[in-house]
């Protein structure tokens, strides 16, 4: 069984006033003095209301700015620079890694590597590491040096899942903030069920790497831990060329012997096919 196999897939899409009007009523039976007093009180109340409204608007605007700034903050494990994923400019431990250009991914015995290519351009868009029945797909994106993507992407994913009638749960793990999702799907027998996946993302210097766990990596803690360790061992080479924020960084197919590019066997895991994580709903 060869180390590499390829399958084609289209380019992923990347792959986000309450106003209270006070109504005042005049009483015709009030005398002139009372009317003058009420007018002054109303004017004072209107001024107070205008001040309160202005302060409320300022607070709302401040909240919006704070929320926007929070979304743009980088999101990564506190020990990222020490334990990865690493930037090419940082010190990182020696390991057997497969050079895919922008991503140098660790390899271990028994692991399979699949490259996801675009139908038209044949660009390598993602790499999937498969081990012990679980898979983790990795994609790299460009970001500004001072801004991150994962907070925004995570929020957009959760919103998309909700629109599909699914559920999402934010988790705090060794990879930082992850998103566990369940979306409606059909079992192989055609019955309604659910598909479970887990998304993780890590912001680095001028790059963001998104990970999608599938297969046993969703349900088996040990398998997921092994694949998470591989993720932490990745080295990212963003390059120095100018790139737009969120732009997908294409990978480079490695040069391998022809004998290692055999077509995949039927018993190999395809992370884009429904697997054991689908449960039937009765």
PDB file of C-alpha atoms in Angstrom:
ATOM      1  CA  UNK A   1       0.000   0.000   0.000  1.00  0.00           C
ATOM      2  CA  UNK A   2       1.579   3.277  -1.118  1.00  0.00           C
ATOM      3  CA  UNK A   3       2.143   6.235   1.129  1.00  0.00           C
ATOM      4  CA  UNK A   4       0.455   8.694  -1.219  1.00  0.00           C
ATOM      5  CA  UNK A   5      -2.842   8.868  -3.008  1.00  0.00           C
ATOM      6  CA  UNK A   6      -4.674  11.747  -4.598  1.00  0.00           C
ATOM      7  CA  UNK A   7      -8.300  12.566  -5.009  1.00  0.00           C
ATOM      8  CA  UNK A   8      -9.891  15.551  -6.703  1.00  0.00           C
ATOM      9  CA  UNK A   9     -12.175  18.010  -5.053  1.00  0.00           C
ATOM     10  CA  UNK A  10     -13.430  21.419  -6.062  1.00  0.00           C
ATOM     11  CA  UNK A  11     -11.782  24.402  -4.438  1.00  0.00           C
ATOM     12  CA  UNK A  12     -13.292  24.815  -0.964  1.00  0.00           C
ATOM     13  CA  UNK A  13     -15.149  28.025  -0.257  1.00  0.00           C
ATOM     14  CA  UNK A  14     -13.266  29.986   2.368  1.00  0.00           C
ATOM     15  CA  UNK A  15     -12.710  27.096   1.973  1.00  0.00           C
ATOM     16  CA  UNK A  16     -19.224  35.446   8.334  1.00  0.00           C
ATOM     17  CA  UNK A  17     -32.025  49.575  17.596  1.00  0.00           C
ATOM     18  CA  UNK A  18     -34.093  49.587  20.078  1.00  0.00           C
ATOM     19  CA  UNK A  19     -35.383  53.032  20.338  1.00  0.00           C
ATOM     20  CA  UNK A  20     -37.849  54.101  23.007  1.00  0.00           C
ATOM     21  CA  UNK A  21     -40.063  57.130  22.182  1.00  0.00           C
ATOM     22  CA  UNK A  22     -41.468  58.817  25.284  1.00  0.00           C
ATOM     23  CA  UNK A  23     -45.007  60.041  24.684  1.00  0.00           C
ATOM     24  CA  UNK A  24     -45.987  63.116  26.767  1.00  0.00           C
ATOM     25  CA  UNK A  25     -49.624  64.193  27.269  1.00  0.00           C
ATOM     26  CA  UNK A  26     -50.743  67.666  28.355  1.00  0.00           C
ATOM     27  CA  UNK A  27     -53.670  68.067  30.755  1.00  0.00           C
ATOM     28  CA  UNK A  28     -55.977  70.935  29.724  1.00  0.00           C
ATOM     29  CA  UNK A  29     -57.137  71.436  33.303  1.00  0.00           C
ATOM     30  CA  UNK A  30     -53.689  72.386  34.616  1.00  0.00           C
ATOM     31  CA  UNK A  31     -53.274  76.052  35.487  1.00  0.00           C
ATOM     32  CA  UNK A  32     -50.668  78.176  33.779  1.00  0.00           C
ATOM     33  CA  UNK A  33     -48.123  77.892  36.585  1.00  0.00           C
ATOM     34  CA  UNK A  34     -48.380  74.134  36.693  1.00  0.00           C
ATOM     35  CA  UNK A  35     -48.137  74.062  32.922  1.00  0.00           C
ATOM     36  CA  UNK A  36     -44.910  76.090  33.031  1.00  0.00           C
ATOM     37  CA  UNK A  37     -43.478  73.806  35.697  1.00  0.00           C
ATOM     38  CA  UNK A  38     -44.402  70.709  33.688  1.00  0.00           C
ATOM     39  CA  UNK A  39     -42.858  72.197  30.549  1.00  0.00           C
ATOM     40  CA  UNK A  40     -39.585  72.755  32.362  1.00  0.00           C
ATOM     41  CA  UNK A  41     -39.711  69.197  33.716  1.00  0.00           C
ATOM     42  CA  UNK A  42     -40.430  67.806  30.252  1.00  0.00           C
ATOM     43  CA  UNK A  43     -37.558  69.795  28.751  1.00  0.00           C
ATOM     44  CA  UNK A  44     -35.243  68.521  31.462  1.00  0.00           C
ATOM     45  CA  UNK A  45     -36.461  64.975  30.925  1.00  0.00           C
ATOM     46  CA  UNK A  46     -35.898  65.298  27.179  1.00  0.00           C
ATOM     47  CA  UNK A  47     -32.353  66.521  27.778  1.00  0.00           C
ATOM     48  CA  UNK A  48     -31.685  63.616  30.136  1.00  0.00           C
ATOM     49  CA  UNK A  49     -33.176  61.218  27.603  1.00  0.00           C
ATOM     50  CA  UNK A  50     -30.955  62.643  24.853  1.00  0.00           C
ATOM     51  CA  UNK A  51     -27.885  62.223  27.068  1.00  0.00           C
ATOM     52  CA  UNK A  52     -28.882  58.661  27.985  1.00  0.00           C
ATOM     53  CA  UNK A  53     -29.522  57.822  24.333  1.00  0.00           C
ATOM     54  CA  UNK A  54     -26.151  59.259  23.299  1.00  0.00           C
ATOM     55  CA  UNK A  55     -24.391  57.330  26.054  1.00  0.00           C
ATOM     56  CA  UNK A  56     -26.270  54.172  25.040  1.00  0.00           C
ATOM     57  CA  UNK A  57     -25.247  54.630  21.399  1.00  0.00           C
ATOM     58  CA  UNK A  58     -21.637  55.199  22.423  1.00  0.00           C
ATOM     59  CA  UNK A  59     -21.718  52.055  24.574  1.00  0.00           C
ATOM     60  CA  UNK A  60     -23.244  50.012  21.751  1.00  0.00           C
ATOM     61  CA  UNK A  61     -20.641  51.314  19.303  1.00  0.00           C
ATOM     62  CA  UNK A  62     -17.894  50.523  21.805  1.00  0.00           C
ATOM     63  CA  UNK A  63     -19.271  46.986  22.245  1.00  0.00           C
ATOM     64  CA  UNK A  64     -19.291  46.504  18.463  1.00  0.00           C
ATOM     65  CA  UNK A  65     -15.674  47.671  18.234  1.00  0.00           C
ATOM     66  CA  UNK A  66     -14.637  45.400  21.108  1.00  0.00           C
ATOM     67  CA  UNK A  67     -16.362  42.431  19.482  1.00  0.00           C
ATOM     68  CA  UNK A  68     -14.724  43.140  16.134  1.00  0.00           C
ATOM     69  CA  UNK A  69     -11.313  43.464  17.769  1.00  0.00           C
ATOM     70  CA  UNK A  70     -11.858  40.187  19.633  1.00  0.00           C
ATOM     71  CA  UNK A  71     -12.640  38.403  16.372  1.00  0.00           C
ATOM     72  CA  UNK A  72      -9.431  39.713  14.804  1.00  0.00           C
ATOM     73  CA  UNK A  73      -7.219  38.588  17.679  1.00  0.00           C
ATOM     74  CA  UNK A  74      -4.937  35.647  17.024  1.00  0.00           C
ATOM     75  CA  UNK A  75      -6.093  32.376  18.556  1.00  0.00           C
ATOM     76  CA  UNK A  76      -3.505  29.721  19.369  1.00  0.00           C
ATOM     77  CA  UNK A  77      -2.289  27.574  22.279  1.00  0.00           C
ATOM     78  CA  UNK A  78      -0.202  29.631  24.695  1.00  0.00           C
ATOM     79  CA  UNK A  79       2.751  27.288  24.044  1.00  0.00           C
ATOM     80  CA  UNK A  80       2.511  27.349  20.244  1.00  0.00           C
ATOM     81  CA  UNK A  81       6.005  28.751  19.695  1.00  0.00           C
ATOM     82  CA  UNK A  82       7.448  26.009  21.924  1.00  0.00           C
ATOM     83  CA  UNK A  83       5.291  23.020  20.944  1.00  0.00           C
ATOM     84  CA  UNK A  84       3.962  23.922  17.504  1.00  0.00           C
ATOM     85  CA  UNK A  85       2.749  24.258  14.927  1.00  0.00           C
ATOM     86  CA  UNK A  86       5.971  26.090  14.211  1.00  0.00           C
ATOM     87  CA  UNK A  87       6.855  28.917  11.893  1.00  0.00           C
ATOM     88  CA  UNK A  88       9.818  28.193   9.630  1.00  0.00           C
ATOM     89  CA  UNK A  89      11.716  31.031  11.360  1.00  0.00           C
ATOM     90  CA  UNK A  90      11.368  29.424  14.799  1.00  0.00           C
ATOM     91  CA  UNK A  91      13.348  26.654  16.420  1.00  0.00           C
ATOM     92  CA  UNK A  92      11.595  23.296  16.148  1.00  0.00           C
ATOM     93  CA  UNK A  93      12.525  19.713  17.053  1.00  0.00           C
ATOM     94  CA  UNK A  94      13.931  17.333  14.502  1.00  0.00           C
ATOM     95  CA  UNK A  95      11.382  14.942  13.037  1.00  0.00           C
ATOM     96  CA  UNK A  96      10.772  12.978   9.868  1.00  0.00           C
ATOM     97  CA  UNK A  97       8.681  15.443   7.896  1.00  0.00           C
ATOM     98  CA  UNK A  98       7.219  15.377   4.405  1.00  0.00           C
ATOM     99  CA  UNK A  99       7.969  18.628   2.561  1.00  0.00           C
ATOM    100  CA  UNK A 100       4.799  19.956   0.928  1.00  0.00           C
ATOM    101  CA  UNK A 101       6.127  23.467   0.435  1.00  0.00           C
ATOM    102  CA  UNK A 102       4.060  25.645   2.765  1.00  0.00           C
ATOM    103  CA  UNK A 103       3.554  22.744   5.183  1.00  0.00           C
ATOM    104  CA  UNK A 104       6.179  20.318   6.433  1.00  0.00           C
ATOM    105  CA  UNK A 105       4.111  17.527   7.989  1.00  0.00           C
ATOM    106  CA  UNK A 106       5.437  14.840  10.352  1.00  0.00           C
ATOM    107  CA  UNK A 107       5.208  11.238   9.187  1.00  0.00           C
ATOM    108  CA  UNK A 108       5.055   8.098  11.308  1.00  0.00           C
ATOM    109  CA  UNK A 109       5.001   4.388  10.515  1.00  0.00           C
ATOM    110  CA  UNK A 110       1.677   3.205   9.145  1.00  0.00           C
ATOM    111  CA  UNK A 111       0.468   6.707   8.282  1.00  0.00           C
ATOM    112  CA  UNK A 112      -1.027   7.559   4.904  1.00  0.00           C
ATOM    113  CA  UNK A 113      -0.932  10.945   3.199  1.00  0.00           C
ATOM    114  CA  UNK A 114      -3.532  12.155   0.733  1.00  0.00           C
ATOM    115  CA  UNK A 115      -3.397  15.300  -1.346  1.00  0.00           C
ATOM    116  CA  UNK A 116      -6.589  17.184  -2.203  1.00  0.00           C
ATOM    117  CA  UNK A 117      -6.231  18.835  -5.620  1.00  0.00           C
ATOM    118  CA  UNK A 118      -8.358  21.255  -7.590  1.00  0.00           C
ATOM    119  CA  UNK A 119     -10.096  19.786 -10.643  1.00  0.00           C
ATOM    120  CA  UNK A 120      -9.103  22.541 -13.039  1.00  0.00           C
ATOM    121  CA  UNK A 121      -5.754  23.901 -11.893  1.00  0.00           C
ATOM    122  CA  UNK A 122      -4.470  20.692 -10.263  1.00  0.00           C
ATOM    123  CA  UNK A 123      -3.217  22.813  -7.370  1.00  0.00           C
ATOM    124  CA  UNK A 124      -2.782  20.963  -4.102  1.00  0.00           C
ATOM    125  CA  UNK A 125      -5.271  22.620  -1.754  1.00  0.00           C
ATOM    126  CA  UNK A 126      -5.023  20.442   1.344  1.00  0.00           C
ATOM    127  CA  UNK A 127      -3.282  17.450   2.856  1.00  0.00           C
ATOM    128  CA  UNK A 128      -4.968  14.711   4.879  1.00  0.00           C
ATOM    129  CA  UNK A 129      -3.029  12.566   7.335  1.00  0.00           C
ATOM    130  CA  UNK A 130      -4.655   9.188   8.014  1.00  0.00           C
ATOM    131  CA  UNK A 131      -3.656   6.980  10.900  1.00  0.00           C
ATOM    132  CA  UNK A 132      -5.432   4.229  12.858  1.00  0.00           C
ATOM    133  CA  UNK A 133      -8.758   4.870  11.147  1.00  0.00           C
ATOM    134  CA  UNK A 134      -8.799   8.592  11.825  1.00  0.00           C
ATOM    135  CA  UNK A 135      -8.024  11.526   9.572  1.00  0.00           C
ATOM    136  CA  UNK A 136      -6.962  15.148   9.918  1.00  0.00           C
ATOM    137  CA  UNK A 137      -7.123  17.484   6.939  1.00  0.00           C
ATOM    138  CA  UNK A 138      -4.844  20.527   7.013  1.00  0.00           C
ATOM    139  CA  UNK A 139      -5.095  23.752   5.010  1.00  0.00           C
ATOM    140  CA  UNK A 140      -2.951  26.870   5.286  1.00  0.00           C
ATOM    141  CA  UNK A 141      -4.106  30.463   4.742  1.00  0.00           C
ATOM    142  CA  UNK A 142      -2.385  33.832   4.683  1.00  0.00           C
ATOM    143  CA  UNK A 143      -3.111  36.390   7.419  1.00  0.00           C
ATOM    144  CA  UNK A 144      -1.781  39.810   8.428  1.00  0.00           C
ATOM    145  CA  UNK A 145       0.991  39.766  11.011  1.00  0.00           C
ATOM    146  CA  UNK A 146      -1.222  41.371  13.676  1.00  0.00           C
ATOM    147  CA  UNK A 147      -4.544  39.650  12.924  1.00  0.00           C
ATOM    148  CA  UNK A 148      -5.857  36.108  13.133  1.00  0.00           C
ATOM    149  CA  UNK A 149      -8.554  34.132  11.326  1.00  0.00           C
ATOM    150  CA  UNK A 150      -9.661  31.356  13.654  1.00  0.00           C
ATOM    151  CA  UNK A 151     -12.054  33.418  15.803  1.00  0.00           C
ATOM    152  CA  UNK A 152     -13.880  34.672  12.717  1.00  0.00           C
ATOM    153  CA  UNK A 153     -13.848  31.319  10.915  1.00  0.00           C
ATOM    154  CA  UNK A 154     -15.095  29.495  14.022  1.00  0.00           C
ATOM    155  CA  UNK A 155     -17.995  31.919  14.388  1.00  0.00           C
ATOM    156  CA  UNK A 156     -18.932  31.548  10.713  1.00  0.00           C
ATOM    157  CA  UNK A 157     -18.779  27.750  10.956  1.00  0.00           C
ATOM    158  CA  UNK A 158     -21.089  27.718  13.970  1.00  0.00           C
ATOM    159  CA  UNK A 159     -23.559  29.976  12.157  1.00  0.00           C
ATOM    160  CA  UNK A 160     -23.475  27.780   9.045  1.00  0.00           C
ATOM    161  CA  UNK A 161     -24.083  24.621  11.101  1.00  0.00           C
ATOM    162  CA  UNK A 162     -27.098  26.220  12.780  1.00  0.00           C
ATOM    163  CA  UNK A 163     -28.578  27.160   9.396  1.00  0.00           C
ATOM    164  CA  UNK A 164     -28.222  23.528   8.321  1.00  0.00           C
ATOM    165  CA  UNK A 165     -30.215  22.394  11.335  1.00  0.00           C
ATOM    166  CA  UNK A 166     -27.134  21.048  13.120  1.00  0.00           C
ATOM    167  CA  UNK A 167     -25.514  21.713  16.473  1.00  0.00           C
ATOM    168  CA  UNK A 168     -22.095  23.047  17.401  1.00  0.00           C
ATOM    169  CA  UNK A 169     -20.204  23.098  20.691  1.00  0.00           C
ATOM    170  CA  UNK A 170     -17.083  25.114  21.438  1.00  0.00           C
ATOM    171  CA  UNK A 171     -14.430  23.141  23.306  1.00  0.00           C
ATOM    172  CA  UNK A 172     -11.210  24.167  25.042  1.00  0.00           C
ATOM    173  CA  UNK A 173      -8.454  21.644  24.336  1.00  0.00           C
ATOM    174  CA  UNK A 174      -4.680  21.451  24.008  1.00  0.00           C
ATOM    175  CA  UNK A 175      -5.123  22.923  20.512  1.00  0.00           C
ATOM    176  CA  UNK A 176      -6.978  25.930  21.874  1.00  0.00           C
ATOM    177  CA  UNK A 177     -10.617  26.501  20.969  1.00  0.00           C
ATOM    178  CA  UNK A 178     -12.160  23.747  18.877  1.00  0.00           C
ATOM    179  CA  UNK A 179     -15.617  23.388  17.380  1.00  0.00           C
ATOM    180  CA  UNK A 180     -17.415  20.047  17.616  1.00  0.00           C
ATOM    181  CA  UNK A 181     -20.323  19.849  15.202  1.00  0.00           C
ATOM    182  CA  UNK A 182     -23.156  17.509  14.272  1.00  0.00           C
ATOM    183  CA  UNK A 183     -25.018  18.054  11.030  1.00  0.00           C
ATOM    184  CA  UNK A 184     -27.944  16.146   9.522  1.00  0.00           C
ATOM    185  CA  UNK A 185     -26.878  13.358   7.187  1.00  0.00           C
ATOM    186  CA  UNK A 186     -28.116  10.053   5.854  1.00  0.00           C
ATOM    187  CA  UNK A 187     -26.790   6.636   6.733  1.00  0.00           C
ATOM    188  CA  UNK A 188     -25.719   4.187   4.050  1.00  0.00           C
ATOM    189  CA  UNK A 189     -29.192   2.681   4.279  1.00  0.00           C
ATOM    190  CA  UNK A 190     -30.724   6.051   3.469  1.00  0.00           C
ATOM    191  CA  UNK A 191     -32.138   6.686   6.926  1.00  0.00           C
ATOM    192  CA  UNK A 192     -31.766  10.093   8.570  1.00  0.00           C
ATOM    193  CA  UNK A 193     -28.799  10.423  10.881  1.00  0.00           C
ATOM    194  CA  UNK A 194     -26.073  12.794  11.966  1.00  0.00           C
ATOM    195  CA  UNK A 195     -22.488  13.352  10.942  1.00  0.00           C
ATOM    196  CA  UNK A 196     -19.961  14.465  13.545  1.00  0.00           C
ATOM    197  CA  UNK A 197     -16.750  16.373  12.859  1.00  0.00           C
ATOM    198  CA  UNK A 198     -14.315  18.517  14.814  1.00  0.00           C
ATOM    199  CA  UNK A 199     -12.628  21.683  13.624  1.00  0.00           C
ATOM    200  CA  UNK A 200      -9.487  23.219  15.087  1.00  0.00           C
ATOM    201  CA  UNK A 201      -7.512  26.256  14.002  1.00  0.00           C
ATOM    202  CA  UNK A 202      -4.242  27.866  14.995  1.00  0.00           C
ATOM    203  CA  UNK A 203      -3.040  31.355  14.086  1.00  0.00           C
ATOM    204  CA  UNK A 204       0.658  31.941  13.631  1.00  0.00           C
ATOM    205  CA  UNK A 205       2.869  34.724  12.254  1.00  0.00           C
ATOM    206  CA  UNK A 206       1.189  35.725   8.972  1.00  0.00           C
ATOM    207  CA  UNK A 207      -0.526  32.340   8.612  1.00  0.00           C
ATOM    208  CA  UNK A 208      -3.480  30.309   9.813  1.00  0.00           C
ATOM    209  CA  UNK A 209      -3.811  26.517   9.652  1.00  0.00           C
ATOM    210  CA  UNK A 210      -7.228  24.874   9.820  1.00  0.00           C
ATOM    211  CA  UNK A 211      -7.609  21.246  10.849  1.00  0.00           C
ATOM    212  CA  UNK A 212     -10.642  19.010  10.311  1.00  0.00           C
ATOM    213  CA  UNK A 213     -10.803  15.771  12.278  1.00  0.00           C
ATOM    214  CA  UNK A 214     -12.819  12.891  10.798  1.00  0.00           C
ATOM    215  CA  UNK A 215     -13.365   9.176  11.197  1.00  0.00           C
ATOM    216  CA  UNK A 216     -12.201   7.704  14.502  1.00  0.00           C
ATOM    217  CA  UNK A 217     -10.428  10.960  15.333  1.00  0.00           C
ATOM    218  CA  UNK A 218     -13.873  12.283  16.301  1.00  0.00           C
ATOM    219  CA  UNK A 219     -14.941   9.447  18.595  1.00  0.00           C
ATOM    220  CA  UNK A 220     -11.669   7.876  19.782  1.00  0.00           C
ATOM    221  CA  UNK A 221      -9.626  10.052  22.163  1.00  0.00           C
ATOM    222  CA  UNK A 222      -6.434   8.072  21.612  1.00  0.00           C
ATOM    223  CA  UNK A 223      -6.577   8.325  17.820  1.00  0.00           C
ATOM    224  CA  UNK A 224      -7.397  12.003  18.042  1.00  0.00           C
ATOM    225  CA  UNK A 225      -4.468  12.590  20.418  1.00  0.00           C
ATOM    226  CA  UNK A 226      -2.071  10.936  17.943  1.00  0.00           C
ATOM    227  CA  UNK A 227      -3.286  13.111  15.079  1.00  0.00           C
ATOM    228  CA  UNK A 228      -3.244  16.228  17.277  1.00  0.00           C
ATOM    229  CA  UNK A 229       0.414  15.511  18.059  1.00  0.00           C
ATOM    230  CA  UNK A 230       1.130  15.360  14.315  1.00  0.00           C
ATOM    231  CA  UNK A 231      -0.639  18.699  13.902  1.00  0.00           C
ATOM    232  CA  UNK A 232       1.515  20.249  16.617  1.00  0.00           C
ATOM    233  CA  UNK A 233       4.616  18.974  14.819  1.00  0.00           C
ATOM    234  CA  UNK A 234       3.827  20.783  11.541  1.00  0.00           C
ATOM    235  CA  UNK A 235       6.224  23.480  10.308  1.00  0.00           C
ATOM    236  CA  UNK A 236       4.675  26.305   8.277  1.00  0.00           C
ATOM    237  CA  UNK A 237       6.646  28.091   5.554  1.00  0.00           C
ATOM    238  CA  UNK A 238       4.417  31.018   4.603  1.00  0.00           C
ATOM    239  CA  UNK A 239       6.940  32.563   2.228  1.00  0.00           C
ATOM    240  CA  UNK A 240       7.703  36.263   1.858  1.00  0.00           C
ATOM    241  CA  UNK A 241       5.472  37.094  -1.087  1.00  0.00           C
ATOM    242  CA  UNK A 242       2.517  39.444  -0.595  1.00  0.00           C
ATOM    243  CA  UNK A 243      -0.801  37.621  -0.229  1.00  0.00           C
ATOM    244  CA  UNK A 244      -4.320  38.787   0.488  1.00  0.00           C
ATOM    245  CA  UNK A 245      -5.747  37.927   3.913  1.00  0.00           C
ATOM    246  CA  UNK A 246      -7.627  34.579   3.865  1.00  0.00           C
ATOM    247  CA  UNK A 247      -5.899  33.560   0.639  1.00  0.00           C
ATOM    248  CA  UNK A 248      -5.355  29.813   0.507  1.00  0.00           C
ATOM    249  CA  UNK A 249      -1.701  28.854   0.383  1.00  0.00           C
ATOM    250  CA  UNK A 250      -1.304  26.107  -2.198  1.00  0.00           C
ATOM    251  CA  UNK A 251       0.844  23.140  -1.273  1.00  0.00           C
ATOM    252  CA  UNK A 252       3.497  21.429  -3.389  1.00  0.00           C
ATOM    253  CA  UNK A 253       3.270  17.763  -4.273  1.00  0.00           C
ATOM    254  CA  UNK A 254       6.412  15.937  -3.130  1.00  0.00           C
ATOM    255  CA  UNK A 255       8.643  14.082  -5.563  1.00  0.00           C
ATOM    256  CA  UNK A 256       8.157  10.374  -4.882  1.00  0.00           C
ATOM    257  CA  UNK A 257       8.889   7.136  -6.663  1.00  0.00           C
ATOM    258  CA  UNK A 258       6.251   5.944  -9.104  1.00  0.00           C
ATOM    259  CA  UNK A 259       5.739   2.841  -7.000  1.00  0.00           C
ATOM    260  CA  UNK A 260       4.485   4.981  -4.108  1.00  0.00           C
ATOM    261  CA  UNK A 261       1.668   6.560  -6.118  1.00  0.00           C
ATOM    262  CA  UNK A 262      -0.550   3.491  -6.365  1.00  0.00           C
ATOM    263  CA  UNK A 263      -4.288   4.094  -6.413  1.00  0.00           C
ATOM    264  CA  UNK A 264      -5.998   3.787  -3.054  1.00  0.00           C
ATOM    265  CA  UNK A 265      -7.451   0.475  -1.870  1.00  0.00           C
ATOM    266  CA  UNK A 266     -11.103   0.076  -1.064  1.00  0.00           C
ATOM    267  CA  UNK A 267     -10.399  -0.447   2.643  1.00  0.00           C
ATOM    268  CA  UNK A 268      -8.652   2.900   3.053  1.00  0.00           C
ATOM    269  CA  UNK A 269     -10.371   5.715   4.890  1.00  0.00           C
ATOM    270  CA  UNK A 270     -11.878   8.541   2.866  1.00  0.00           C
ATOM    271  CA  UNK A 271     -12.443  11.425   5.318  1.00  0.00           C
ATOM    272  CA  UNK A 272     -15.054  12.953   3.010  1.00  0.00           C
ATOM    273  CA  UNK A 273     -17.260   9.870   3.096  1.00  0.00           C
ATOM    274  CA  UNK A 274     -19.630   9.192   5.965  1.00  0.00           C
ATOM    275  CA  UNK A 275     -17.976   6.802   8.348  1.00  0.00           C
ATOM    276  CA  UNK A 276     -18.534   5.304  11.778  1.00  0.00           C
ATOM    277  CA  UNK A 277     -19.266   8.709  13.270  1.00  0.00           C
ATOM    278  CA  UNK A 278     -22.739   8.682  11.679  1.00  0.00           C
ATOM    279  CA  UNK A 279     -25.458   7.516  14.030  1.00  0.00           C
ATOM    280  CA  UNK A 280     -28.957   6.611  12.971  1.00  0.00           C
ATOM    281  CA  UNK A 281     -31.869   8.655  14.342  1.00  0.00           C
ATOM    282  CA  UNK A 282     -35.011   6.672  15.031  1.00  0.00           C
TER     283      UNK A 282
END
